[in-house]
mmCIF file of C-alpha atoms in Angstrom:
data_model
loop_
_atom_site.group_PDB
_atom_site.id
_atom_site.type_symbol
_atom_site.label_atom_id
_atom_site.label_comp_id
_atom_site.label_asym_id
_atom_site.label_seq_id
_atom_site.Cartn_x
_atom_site.Cartn_y
_atom_site.Cartn_z
ATOM 1 C CA UNK A 11 -0.061 -0.041 0.061
ATOM 2 C CA UNK A 12 1.152 3.453 -0.925
ATOM 3 C CA UNK A 13 2.164 5.868 2.194
ATOM 4 C CA UNK A 14 -0.655 8.404 0.956
ATOM 5 C CA UNK A 15 -3.445 5.491 1.192
ATOM 6 C CA UNK A 16 -1.865 4.292 4.462
ATOM 7 C CA UNK A 17 -2.313 7.805 5.994
ATOM 8 C CA UNK A 18 -6.057 8.084 4.478
ATOM 9 C CA UNK A 19 -6.631 4.612 6.139
ATOM 10 C CA UNK A 20 -5.192 5.953 9.474
ATOM 11 C CA UNK A 21 -7.164 8.985 9.421
ATOM 12 C CA UNK A 22 -10.547 7.175 8.924
ATOM 13 C CA UNK A 23 -9.599 4.352 11.454
ATOM 14 C CA UNK A 24 -8.530 6.995 13.957
ATOM 15 C CA UNK A 25 -11.869 8.912 13.573
ATOM 16 C CA UNK A 26 -13.768 5.706 14.274
ATOM 17 C CA UNK A 27 -11.242 5.011 17.222
ATOM 18 C CA UNK A 28 -11.616 8.381 18.636
ATOM 19 C CA UNK A 29 -15.516 8.541 18.130
ATOM 20 C CA UNK A 30 -15.742 5.192 20.084
ATOM 21 C CA UNK A 31 -13.425 6.345 22.888
ATOM 22 C CA UNK A 32 -15.427 9.487 23.354
ATOM 23 C CA UNK A 33 -18.928 7.608 23.245
ATOM 24 C CA UNK A 34 -17.620 4.959 25.671
ATOM 25 C CA UNK A 35 -16.464 7.413 28.001
ATOM 26 C CA UNK A 36 -13.308 5.473 28.619
ATOM 27 C CA UNK A 37 -11.057 8.481 27.554
ATOM 28 C CA UNK A 38 -12.655 10.527 30.607
ATOM 29 C CA UNK A 39 -9.861 11.307 33.454
ATOM 30 C CA UNK A 40 -12.528 10.356 35.913
ATOM 31 C CA UNK A 41 -13.119 7.167 34.466
ATOM 32 C CA UNK A 42 -9.377 6.263 33.929
ATOM 33 C CA UNK A 43 -8.499 7.522 37.463
ATOM 34 C CA UNK A 44 -11.648 5.846 38.761
ATOM 35 C CA UNK A 45 -10.551 2.538 37.341
ATOM 36 C CA UNK A 46 -7.106 2.798 38.947
ATOM 37 C CA UNK A 47 -8.947 3.554 42.194
ATOM 38 C CA UNK A 48 -10.913 0.547 41.566
ATOM 39 C CA UNK A 49 -14.309 2.676 42.173
ATOM 40 C CA UNK A 50 -15.525 2.592 38.374
ATOM 41 C CA UNK A 51 -15.037 -0.300 36.124
ATOM 42 C CA UNK A 52 -16.138 1.482 32.766
ATOM 43 C CA UNK A 53 -12.396 1.295 31.451
ATOM 44 C CA UNK A 54 -11.954 -2.489 32.331
ATOM 45 C CA UNK A 55 -15.466 -3.079 30.392
ATOM 46 C CA UNK A 56 -14.308 -1.374 27.269
ATOM 47 C CA UNK A 57 -10.863 -2.701 27.422
ATOM 48 C CA UNK A 58 -11.634 -6.305 27.957
ATOM 49 C CA UNK A 59 -14.563 -6.103 25.268
ATOM 50 C CA UNK A 60 -12.139 -4.636 22.742
ATOM 51 C CA UNK A 61 -9.611 -7.554 23.623
ATOM 52 C CA UNK A 62 -12.122 -10.281 23.193
ATOM 53 C CA UNK A 63 -13.566 -8.795 20.018
ATOM 54 C CA UNK A 64 -9.920 -8.393 18.573
ATOM 55 C CA UNK A 65 -9.039 -12.117 19.693
ATOM 56 C CA UNK A 66 -11.963 -13.540 18.047
ATOM 57 C CA UNK A 67 -11.324 -11.433 14.699
ATOM 58 C CA UNK A 68 -7.704 -12.684 14.829
ATOM 59 C CA UNK A 69 -8.656 -16.201 15.506
ATOM 60 C CA UNK A 70 -10.732 -16.107 12.363
ATOM 61 C CA UNK A 71 -8.241 -14.318 10.356
ATOM 62 C CA UNK A 72 -5.239 -16.297 11.325
ATOM 63 C CA UNK A 73 -7.327 -19.571 11.165
ATOM 64 C CA UNK A 74 -8.079 -18.789 7.404
ATOM 65 C CA UNK A 75 -4.516 -17.744 6.951
ATOM 66 C CA UNK A 76 -5.471 -14.257 5.955
ATOM 67 C CA UNK A 77 -3.010 -12.346 8.293
ATOM 68 C CA UNK A 78 -0.059 -13.465 10.518
ATOM 69 C CA UNK A 79 0.143 -12.307 14.093
ATOM 70 C CA UNK A 80 2.633 -9.437 15.311
ATOM 71 C CA UNK A 81 3.324 -10.196 18.904
ATOM 72 C CA UNK A 82 6.028 -7.948 20.523
ATOM 73 C CA UNK A 83 9.300 -9.521 21.784
ATOM 74 C CA UNK A 84 9.459 -10.462 25.430
ATOM 75 C CA UNK A 85 12.165 -8.791 27.703
ATOM 76 C CA UNK A 86 10.931 -9.378 31.209
ATOM 77 C CA UNK A 87 12.721 -6.509 33.049
ATOM 78 C CA UNK A 88 11.880 -4.029 30.311
ATOM 79 C CA UNK A 89 8.068 -5.268 30.229
ATOM 80 C CA UNK A 90 7.726 -4.956 33.994
ATOM 81 C CA UNK A 91 9.631 -1.721 34.487
ATOM 82 C CA UNK A 92 8.222 -0.008 31.338
ATOM 83 C CA UNK A 93 4.612 -1.428 32.135
ATOM 84 C CA UNK A 94 4.961 -0.105 35.540
ATOM 85 C CA UNK A 95 6.097 3.336 34.504
ATOM 86 C CA UNK A 96 3.268 3.447 31.955
ATOM 87 C CA UNK A 97 0.767 2.974 34.642
ATOM 88 C CA UNK A 98 2.204 5.506 37.042
ATOM 89 C CA UNK A 99 2.076 7.941 34.221
ATOM 90 C CA UNK A 100 -1.500 6.919 33.230
ATOM 91 C CA UNK A 101 -2.739 7.426 36.779
ATOM 92 C CA UNK A 102 -1.220 11.072 37.034
ATOM 93 C CA UNK A 103 -2.040 12.058 33.428
ATOM 94 C CA UNK A 104 -5.566 10.529 33.711
ATOM 95 C CA UNK A 105 -4.983 9.395 30.117
ATOM 96 C CA UNK A 106 -3.096 6.787 28.131
ATOM 97 C CA UNK A 107 -1.022 7.415 25.077
ATOM 98 C CA UNK A 108 -4.033 7.152 22.654
ATOM 99 C CA UNK A 109 -7.014 8.389 24.860
ATOM 100 C CA UNK A 110 -5.021 11.904 25.454
ATOM 101 C CA UNK A 111 -5.729 12.686 21.899
ATOM 102 C CA UNK A 112 -9.372 11.950 22.442
ATOM 103 C CA UNK A 113 -9.278 14.386 25.586
ATOM 104 C CA UNK A 114 -7.589 17.057 23.400
ATOM 105 C CA UNK A 115 -10.388 16.548 20.529
ATOM 106 C CA UNK A 116 -12.954 16.638 23.252
ATOM 107 C CA UNK A 117 -11.707 20.137 24.531
ATOM 108 C CA UNK A 118 -9.552 19.213 27.665
ATOM 109 C CA UNK A 119 -6.864 21.902 28.024
ATOM 110 C CA UNK A 120 -4.616 19.831 30.291
ATOM 111 C CA UNK A 121 -4.388 17.169 27.430
ATOM 112 C CA UNK A 122 -2.152 19.485 25.677
ATOM 113 C CA UNK A 123 0.470 19.378 28.524
ATOM 114 C CA UNK A 124 0.151 15.728 28.758
ATOM 115 C CA UNK A 125 0.824 15.415 25.062
ATOM 116 C CA UNK A 126 3.940 17.722 25.426
ATOM 117 C CA UNK A 127 5.039 15.629 28.309
ATOM 118 C CA UNK A 128 4.730 12.505 26.240
ATOM 119 C CA UNK A 129 6.746 13.879 23.333
ATOM 120 C CA UNK A 130 9.515 14.799 25.695
ATOM 121 C CA UNK A 131 9.351 11.369 27.416
ATOM 122 C CA UNK A 132 9.585 9.521 23.946
ATOM 123 C CA UNK A 133 12.389 11.940 22.810
ATOM 124 C CA UNK A 134 14.312 11.215 26.190
ATOM 125 C CA UNK A 135 13.785 7.494 25.686
ATOM 126 C CA UNK A 136 14.949 7.784 21.973
ATOM 127 C CA UNK A 137 18.266 9.476 23.309
ATOM 128 C CA UNK A 138 18.635 7.078 25.985
ATOM 129 C CA UNK A 139 17.997 3.991 24.016
ATOM 130 C CA UNK A 140 21.482 3.205 23.017
ATOM 131 C CA UNK A 141 22.587 3.000 26.698
ATOM 132 C CA UNK A 142 19.245 0.919 27.528
ATOM 133 C CA UNK A 143 19.467 -1.585 24.806
ATOM 134 C CA UNK A 144 22.560 -3.654 25.952
ATOM 135 C CA UNK A 145 21.228 -3.637 29.433
ATOM 136 C CA UNK A 146 17.248 -4.385 29.242
ATOM 137 C CA UNK A 147 16.819 -5.412 25.743
ATOM 138 C CA UNK A 148 19.729 -7.613 25.074
ATOM 139 C CA UNK A 149 18.333 -11.294 26.114
ATOM 140 C CA UNK A 150 14.758 -12.536 25.930
ATOM 141 C CA UNK A 151 12.961 -15.347 24.614
ATOM 142 C CA UNK A 152 11.769 -13.582 21.615
ATOM 143 C CA UNK A 153 8.279 -12.702 20.184
ATOM 144 C CA UNK A 154 6.552 -15.558 22.079
ATOM 145 C CA UNK A 155 2.717 -16.210 22.571
ATOM 146 C CA UNK A 156 0.918 -18.262 24.985
ATOM 147 C CA UNK A 157 0.004 -20.472 21.941
ATOM 148 C CA UNK A 158 3.839 -21.019 21.379
ATOM 149 C CA UNK A 159 4.450 -21.792 24.928
ATOM 150 C CA UNK A 160 1.415 -24.051 25.422
ATOM 151 C CA UNK A 161 1.567 -25.812 21.980
ATOM 152 C CA UNK A 162 -2.073 -25.207 21.684
ATOM 153 C CA UNK A 163 -3.225 -23.650 18.384
ATOM 154 C CA UNK A 164 -3.801 -19.771 18.528
ATOM 155 C CA UNK A 165 -7.430 -19.913 17.278
ATOM 156 C CA UNK A 166 -8.453 -22.180 20.028
ATOM 157 C CA UNK A 167 -6.807 -20.324 22.859
ATOM 158 C CA UNK A 168 -8.022 -17.074 21.372
ATOM 159 C CA UNK A 169 -11.705 -18.320 21.816
ATOM 160 C CA UNK A 170 -10.910 -19.564 25.130
ATOM 161 C CA UNK A 171 -9.629 -16.131 26.093
ATOM 162 C CA UNK A 172 -12.908 -14.457 24.834
ATOM 163 C CA UNK A 173 -14.947 -16.796 26.793
ATOM 164 C CA UNK A 174 -13.009 -15.937 29.921
ATOM 165 C CA UNK A 175 -13.348 -12.341 29.389
ATOM 166 C CA UNK A 176 -17.051 -12.857 28.862
ATOM 167 C CA UNK A 177 -17.403 -14.378 32.196
ATOM 168 C CA UNK A 178 -15.470 -11.515 33.679
ATOM 169 C CA UNK A 179 -17.483 -8.942 32.002
ATOM 170 C CA UNK A 180 -20.683 -10.731 33.157
ATOM 171 C CA UNK A 181 -19.583 -10.575 36.750
ATOM 172 C CA UNK A 182 -18.460 -6.772 36.411
ATOM 173 C CA UNK A 183 -21.811 -5.876 34.932
ATOM 174 C CA UNK A 184 -23.685 -7.719 37.870
ATOM 175 C CA UNK A 185 -21.606 -5.906 40.397
ATOM 176 C CA UNK A 186 -22.535 -2.514 39.064
ATOM 177 C CA UNK A 187 -24.377 -2.010 35.795
ATOM 178 C CA UNK A 188 -22.709 0.481 33.333
ATOM 179 C CA UNK A 189 -25.335 2.989 33.134
ATOM 180 C CA UNK A 190 -25.188 3.510 36.717
ATOM 181 C CA UNK A 191 -21.404 3.782 36.856
ATOM 182 C CA UNK A 192 -21.649 6.504 34.209
ATOM 183 C CA UNK A 193 -24.447 8.590 35.858
ATOM 184 C CA UNK A 194 -22.389 8.734 39.206
ATOM 185 C CA UNK A 195 -19.089 9.437 37.511
ATOM 186 C CA UNK A 196 -19.904 13.051 36.561
ATOM 187 C CA UNK A 197 -19.693 12.602 32.917
ATOM 188 C CA UNK A 198 -22.256 12.935 30.153
ATOM 189 C CA UNK A 199 -24.333 9.768 30.377
ATOM 190 C CA UNK A 200 -26.693 7.986 28.161
ATOM 191 C CA UNK A 201 -29.911 9.504 26.858
ATOM 192 C CA UNK B 1 -31.834 8.581 18.862
ATOM 193 C CA UNK B 2 -29.228 8.268 16.329
ATOM 194 C CA UNK B 3 -26.092 6.416 17.463
ATOM 195 C CA UNK B 4 -23.946 9.158 16.221
ATOM 196 C CA UNK B 5 -25.727 11.718 18.140
ATOM 197 C CA UNK B 6 -26.197 9.737 21.355
ATOM 198 C CA UNK B 7 -24.667 11.273 24.407
ATOM 199 C CA UNK B 8 -22.863 7.937 25.229
ATOM 200 C CA UNK B 9 -22.823 4.279 24.157
ATOM 201 C CA UNK B 10 -22.541 1.143 26.269
ATOM 202 C CA UNK B 11 -18.833 0.296 27.162
ATOM 203 C CA UNK B 12 -19.708 -3.064 25.212
ATOM 204 C CA UNK B 13 -20.700 -1.389 22.037
ATOM 205 C CA UNK B 14 -17.689 0.903 22.287
ATOM 206 C CA UNK B 15 -15.273 -1.967 22.936
ATOM 207 C CA UNK B 16 -16.488 -4.090 19.984
ATOM 208 C CA UNK B 17 -16.109 -1.071 17.560
ATOM 209 C CA UNK B 18 -12.548 -0.552 18.869
ATOM 210 C CA UNK B 19 -11.839 -4.229 18.877
ATOM 211 C CA UNK B 20 -12.865 -4.671 15.225
ATOM 212 C CA UNK B 21 -10.370 -1.856 14.218
ATOM 213 C CA UNK B 22 -7.873 -4.834 14.437
ATOM 214 C CA UNK B 23 -9.228 -6.101 11.192
ATOM 215 C CA UNK B 24 -8.229 -3.257 8.738
ATOM 216 C CA UNK B 25 -4.998 -2.768 10.707
ATOM 217 C CA UNK B 26 -3.823 -6.340 10.078
ATOM 218 C CA UNK B 27 -5.346 -6.818 6.680
ATOM 219 C CA UNK B 28 -4.483 -3.357 5.119
ATOM 220 C CA UNK B 29 -1.412 -2.116 7.207
ATOM 221 C CA UNK B 30 -0.203 -5.570 8.220
ATOM 222 C CA UNK B 31 0.300 -4.314 11.719
ATOM 223 C CA UNK B 32 -1.684 -4.242 15.076
ATOM 224 C CA UNK B 33 -3.362 -1.234 16.660
ATOM 225 C CA UNK B 34 -0.926 0.976 18.623
ATOM 226 C CA UNK B 35 -0.270 4.874 19.288
ATOM 227 C CA UNK B 36 2.859 5.261 21.184
ATOM 228 C CA UNK B 37 5.367 4.807 18.394
ATOM 229 C CA UNK B 38 3.914 7.956 17.082
ATOM 230 C CA UNK B 39 5.317 10.066 19.769
ATOM 231 C CA UNK B 40 8.814 8.970 18.668
ATOM 232 C CA UNK B 41 7.902 9.859 15.204
ATOM 233 C CA UNK B 42 6.871 13.355 16.069
ATOM 234 C CA UNK B 43 9.471 14.152 18.904
ATOM 235 C CA UNK B 44 12.190 12.560 16.741
ATOM 236 C CA UNK B 45 11.301 14.617 13.811
ATOM 237 C CA UNK B 46 11.196 17.897 15.707
ATOM 238 C CA UNK B 47 14.560 16.903 17.456
ATOM 239 C CA UNK B 48 16.170 16.124 14.287
ATOM 240 C CA UNK B 49 15.148 19.635 12.826
ATOM 241 C CA UNK B 50 17.345 21.307 15.796
ATOM 242 C CA UNK B 51 19.925 18.620 16.244
ATOM 243 C CA UNK B 52 21.134 17.299 12.899
ATOM 244 C CA UNK B 53 23.391 14.778 14.706
ATOM 245 C CA UNK B 54 20.434 12.834 15.629
ATOM 246 C CA UNK B 55 20.415 11.394 12.248
ATOM 247 C CA UNK B 56 22.881 8.866 13.844
ATOM 248 C CA UNK B 57 20.252 7.556 16.294
ATOM 249 C CA UNK B 58 18.873 4.252 14.682
ATOM 250 C CA UNK B 59 15.777 4.241 16.686
ATOM 251 C CA UNK B 60 14.766 7.670 15.710
ATOM 252 C CA UNK B 61 15.583 6.984 12.204
ATOM 253 C CA UNK B 62 13.271 3.939 12.276
ATOM 254 C CA UNK B 63 10.497 5.776 13.361
ATOM 255 C CA UNK B 64 10.840 9.021 11.383
ATOM 256 C CA UNK B 65 11.269 6.962 8.132
ATOM 257 C CA UNK B 66 8.343 7.997 5.583
ATOM 258 C CA UNK B 67 6.977 4.220 5.636
ATOM 259 C CA UNK B 68 3.279 3.281 5.542
ATOM 260 C CA UNK B 69 3.397 1.907 8.912
ATOM 261 C CA UNK B 70 4.925 5.058 10.651
ATOM 262 C CA UNK B 71 2.634 7.434 8.791
ATOM 263 C CA UNK B 72 -0.449 5.334 9.192
ATOM 264 C CA UNK B 73 0.016 5.194 13.071
ATOM 265 C CA UNK B 74 0.572 9.211 13.019
ATOM 266 C CA UNK B 75 -2.481 9.441 10.995
ATOM 267 C CA UNK B 76 -4.405 7.307 13.452
ATOM 268 C CA UNK B 77 -3.516 9.410 16.554
ATOM 269 C CA UNK B 78 -4.570 12.590 14.633
ATOM 270 C CA UNK B 79 -7.742 10.765 13.741
ATOM 271 C CA UNK B 80 -8.435 9.938 17.278
ATOM 272 C CA UNK B 81 -8.588 13.588 18.166
ATOM 273 C CA UNK B 82 -10.851 14.240 14.996
ATOM 274 C CA UNK B 83 -13.068 11.586 16.025
ATOM 275 C CA UNK B 84 -13.553 12.620 19.711
ATOM 276 C CA UNK B 85 -14.241 16.457 18.413
ATOM 277 C CA UNK B 86 -16.852 15.060 16.014
ATOM 278 C CA UNK B 87 -18.509 12.903 18.741
ATOM 279 C CA UNK B 88 -18.603 15.873 21.155
ATOM 280 C CA UNK B 89 -19.886 18.090 18.607
ATOM 281 C CA UNK B 90 -22.698 15.689 17.199
ATOM 282 C CA UNK B 91 -23.852 15.031 20.773
ATOM 283 C CA UNK B 92 -23.382 18.515 22.211
ATOM 284 C CA UNK B 93 -21.579 17.195 25.465
ATOM 285 C CA UNK B 94 -18.919 20.076 25.559
ATOM 286 C CA UNK B 95 -16.406 19.612 28.474
ATOM 287 C CA UNK B 96 -14.923 22.051 30.829
ATOM 288 C CA UNK B 97 -11.195 22.969 30.165
ATOM 289 C CA UNK B 98 -10.147 20.744 33.225
ATOM 290 C CA UNK B 99 -12.196 17.723 34.322
ATOM 291 C CA UNK B 100 -13.808 18.588 37.780
ATOM 292 C CA UNK B 101 -12.200 15.339 39.100
ATOM 293 C CA UNK B 102 -8.899 16.946 39.358
ATOM 294 C CA UNK B 103 -9.997 19.436 42.039
ATOM 295 C CA UNK B 104 -10.908 16.299 44.157
ATOM 296 C CA UNK B 105 -7.831 14.242 43.304
ATOM 297 C CA UNK B 106 -5.374 17.005 43.643
ATOM 298 C CA UNK B 107 -7.035 18.827 46.589
ATOM 299 C CA UNK B 108 -6.485 22.133 44.734
ATOM 300 C CA UNK B 109 -8.311 23.893 41.735
ATOM 301 C CA UNK B 110 -4.929 25.479 40.549
ATOM 302 C CA UNK B 111 -4.676 24.949 36.587
ATOM 303 C CA UNK B 112 -1.026 25.254 36.978
ATOM 304 C CA UNK B 113 -0.701 22.407 39.299
ATOM 305 C CA UNK B 114 -2.912 20.284 37.120
ATOM 306 C CA UNK B 115 -0.887 21.404 34.001
ATOM 307 C CA UNK B 116 2.450 20.371 35.693
ATOM 308 C CA UNK B 117 1.161 17.025 36.766
ATOM 309 C CA UNK B 118 -0.277 16.349 33.244
ATOM 310 C CA UNK B 119 3.240 16.962 31.842
ATOM 311 C CA UNK B 120 4.908 14.822 34.425
ATOM 312 C CA UNK B 121 2.253 12.150 33.607
ATOM 313 C CA UNK B 122 2.642 12.321 30.033
ATOM 314 C CA UNK B 123 6.524 12.099 30.377
ATOM 315 C CA UNK B 124 6.642 9.032 32.649
ATOM 316 C CA UNK B 125 3.715 7.467 30.537
ATOM 317 C CA UNK B 126 5.652 7.635 27.272
ATOM 318 C CA UNK B 127 9.033 6.780 28.975
ATOM 319 C CA UNK B 128 7.328 3.546 30.159
ATOM 320 C CA UNK B 129 5.489 2.866 27.122
ATOM 321 C CA UNK B 130 8.705 3.011 24.825
ATOM 322 C CA UNK B 131 10.722 0.933 27.342
ATOM 323 C CA UNK B 132 7.988 -1.690 27.247
ATOM 324 C CA UNK B 133 7.719 -1.271 23.523
ATOM 325 C CA UNK B 134 3.894 -0.552 23.685
ATOM 326 C CA UNK B 135 0.927 1.197 25.414
ATOM 327 C CA UNK B 136 -2.484 0.526 26.378
ATOM 328 C CA UNK B 137 -3.411 -0.039 22.676
ATOM 329 C CA UNK B 138 -0.182 -1.871 21.442
ATOM 330 C CA UNK B 139 0.435 -4.190 24.408
ATOM 331 C CA UNK B 140 -3.086 -3.846 25.934
ATOM 332 C CA UNK B 141 -5.663 -4.215 23.215
ATOM 333 C CA UNK B 142 -3.355 -5.716 20.422
ATOM 334 C CA UNK B 143 -0.793 -7.755 22.582
ATOM 335 C CA UNK B 144 -3.223 -9.505 24.898
ATOM 336 C CA UNK B 145 -5.691 -10.158 22.011
ATOM 337 C CA UNK B 146 -2.767 -11.936 20.386
ATOM 338 C CA UNK B 147 -1.860 -13.720 23.664
ATOM 339 C CA UNK B 148 1.683 -12.145 23.671
ATOM 340 C CA UNK B 149 3.670 -13.036 26.745
ATOM 341 C CA UNK B 150 5.367 -9.688 26.641
ATOM 342 C CA UNK B 151 1.866 -7.717 26.599
ATOM 343 C CA UNK B 152 0.325 -9.858 29.264
ATOM 344 C CA UNK B 153 3.456 -9.149 31.485
ATOM 345 C CA UNK B 154 3.412 -5.189 30.511
ATOM 346 C CA UNK B 155 -0.509 -4.913 31.089
ATOM 347 C CA UNK B 156 -0.220 -6.707 34.501
ATOM 348 C CA UNK B 157 2.620 -4.120 35.458
ATOM 349 C CA UNK B 158 0.553 -1.308 34.063
ATOM 350 C CA UNK B 159 -2.200 -1.755 36.210
ATOM 351 C CA UNK B 160 -0.058 -2.488 39.276
ATOM 352 C CA UNK B 161 1.659 0.749 38.631
ATOM 353 C CA UNK B 162 -1.593 2.534 38.000
ATOM 354 C CA UNK B 163 -3.576 1.193 40.852
ATOM 355 C CA UNK B 164 -0.647 1.975 43.304
ATOM 356 C CA UNK B 165 -0.277 5.621 42.052
ATOM 357 C CA UNK B 166 -3.939 6.430 41.933
ATOM 358 C CA UNK B 167 -4.356 5.248 45.613
ATOM 359 C CA UNK B 168 -1.082 6.440 47.171
ATOM 360 C CA UNK B 169 -0.671 9.958 45.508
ATOM 361 C CA UNK B 170 -4.003 10.901 44.592
ATOM 362 C CA UNK B 171 -7.169 11.592 46.821
ATOM 363 C CA UNK B 172 -10.371 9.544 46.251
ATOM 364 C CA UNK B 173 -12.351 11.103 43.278
#
């Protein structure tokens, strides 16, 4: 695909992504911080539904050999430290690297500072990368998935994951209905 | 009511729409959904225009290259802002400049305090995302859906770091 067509595809997909993030309220600082304080589970409901949907779609697409998977390489220390820092930043920013763009689009002024901080953080990492690489990104088991580790075919495991997620989502919805969670979280709710 | 002008969708409807975006990402671009690489693309390009010596940084060079994947992800994040803007306009659900939760969470209504924390949060967030090689989208949505070992570890650490920080350093919202 030409770069120009890829850009057009990206913008269109991004509009759908941003629209869904806004409508689902998962981009709200109150929803993200509320999730991390375990007082509101809207974020997990959107996140897990998207994972299960993606998992089922990829089960079909890989099952029919239309696409191949692109798992990221495993580096235990980098994944734990990097993931932990990502979480610390998400709590303080009240945003993720993707949802901060939705916040900016919806009119939150502080999102521009989160974005600027994010660009600075990515830049500092890029500069430090040559020093980090031999320490944290030198040795690892590679681009492994639980399908590789277990020997079970990916589509089978993916359907299993979606089934487990469905049970968790059912339990979360029983705990508190999404409409109630939205109405008490101080954000525009349904209807 | 039309789904486009509705004030909110159920989290399940939003999740299905987001999850289905993996289909065009894999089929058309041969990649998974992700957003944090675009921060290297933008900051690297900006940095290179001030510091020509950065051309020797392979990591930046890889991300600023004019390739379909790099430009697709940059377009994707710009599209996210456009999509949220459209959604808010269609529903008429404008927001305040700063979410009211921050006054509760920080114990101050000072915009300067919030802006400083937002910058610091953004900085730590991308430092971590780049070290882990993925964010809530790349590791979270895409990596876990692919049952990647790296992503499962990174997402567990992400929620661990987020839950600790939100409970130890922020007040209850």
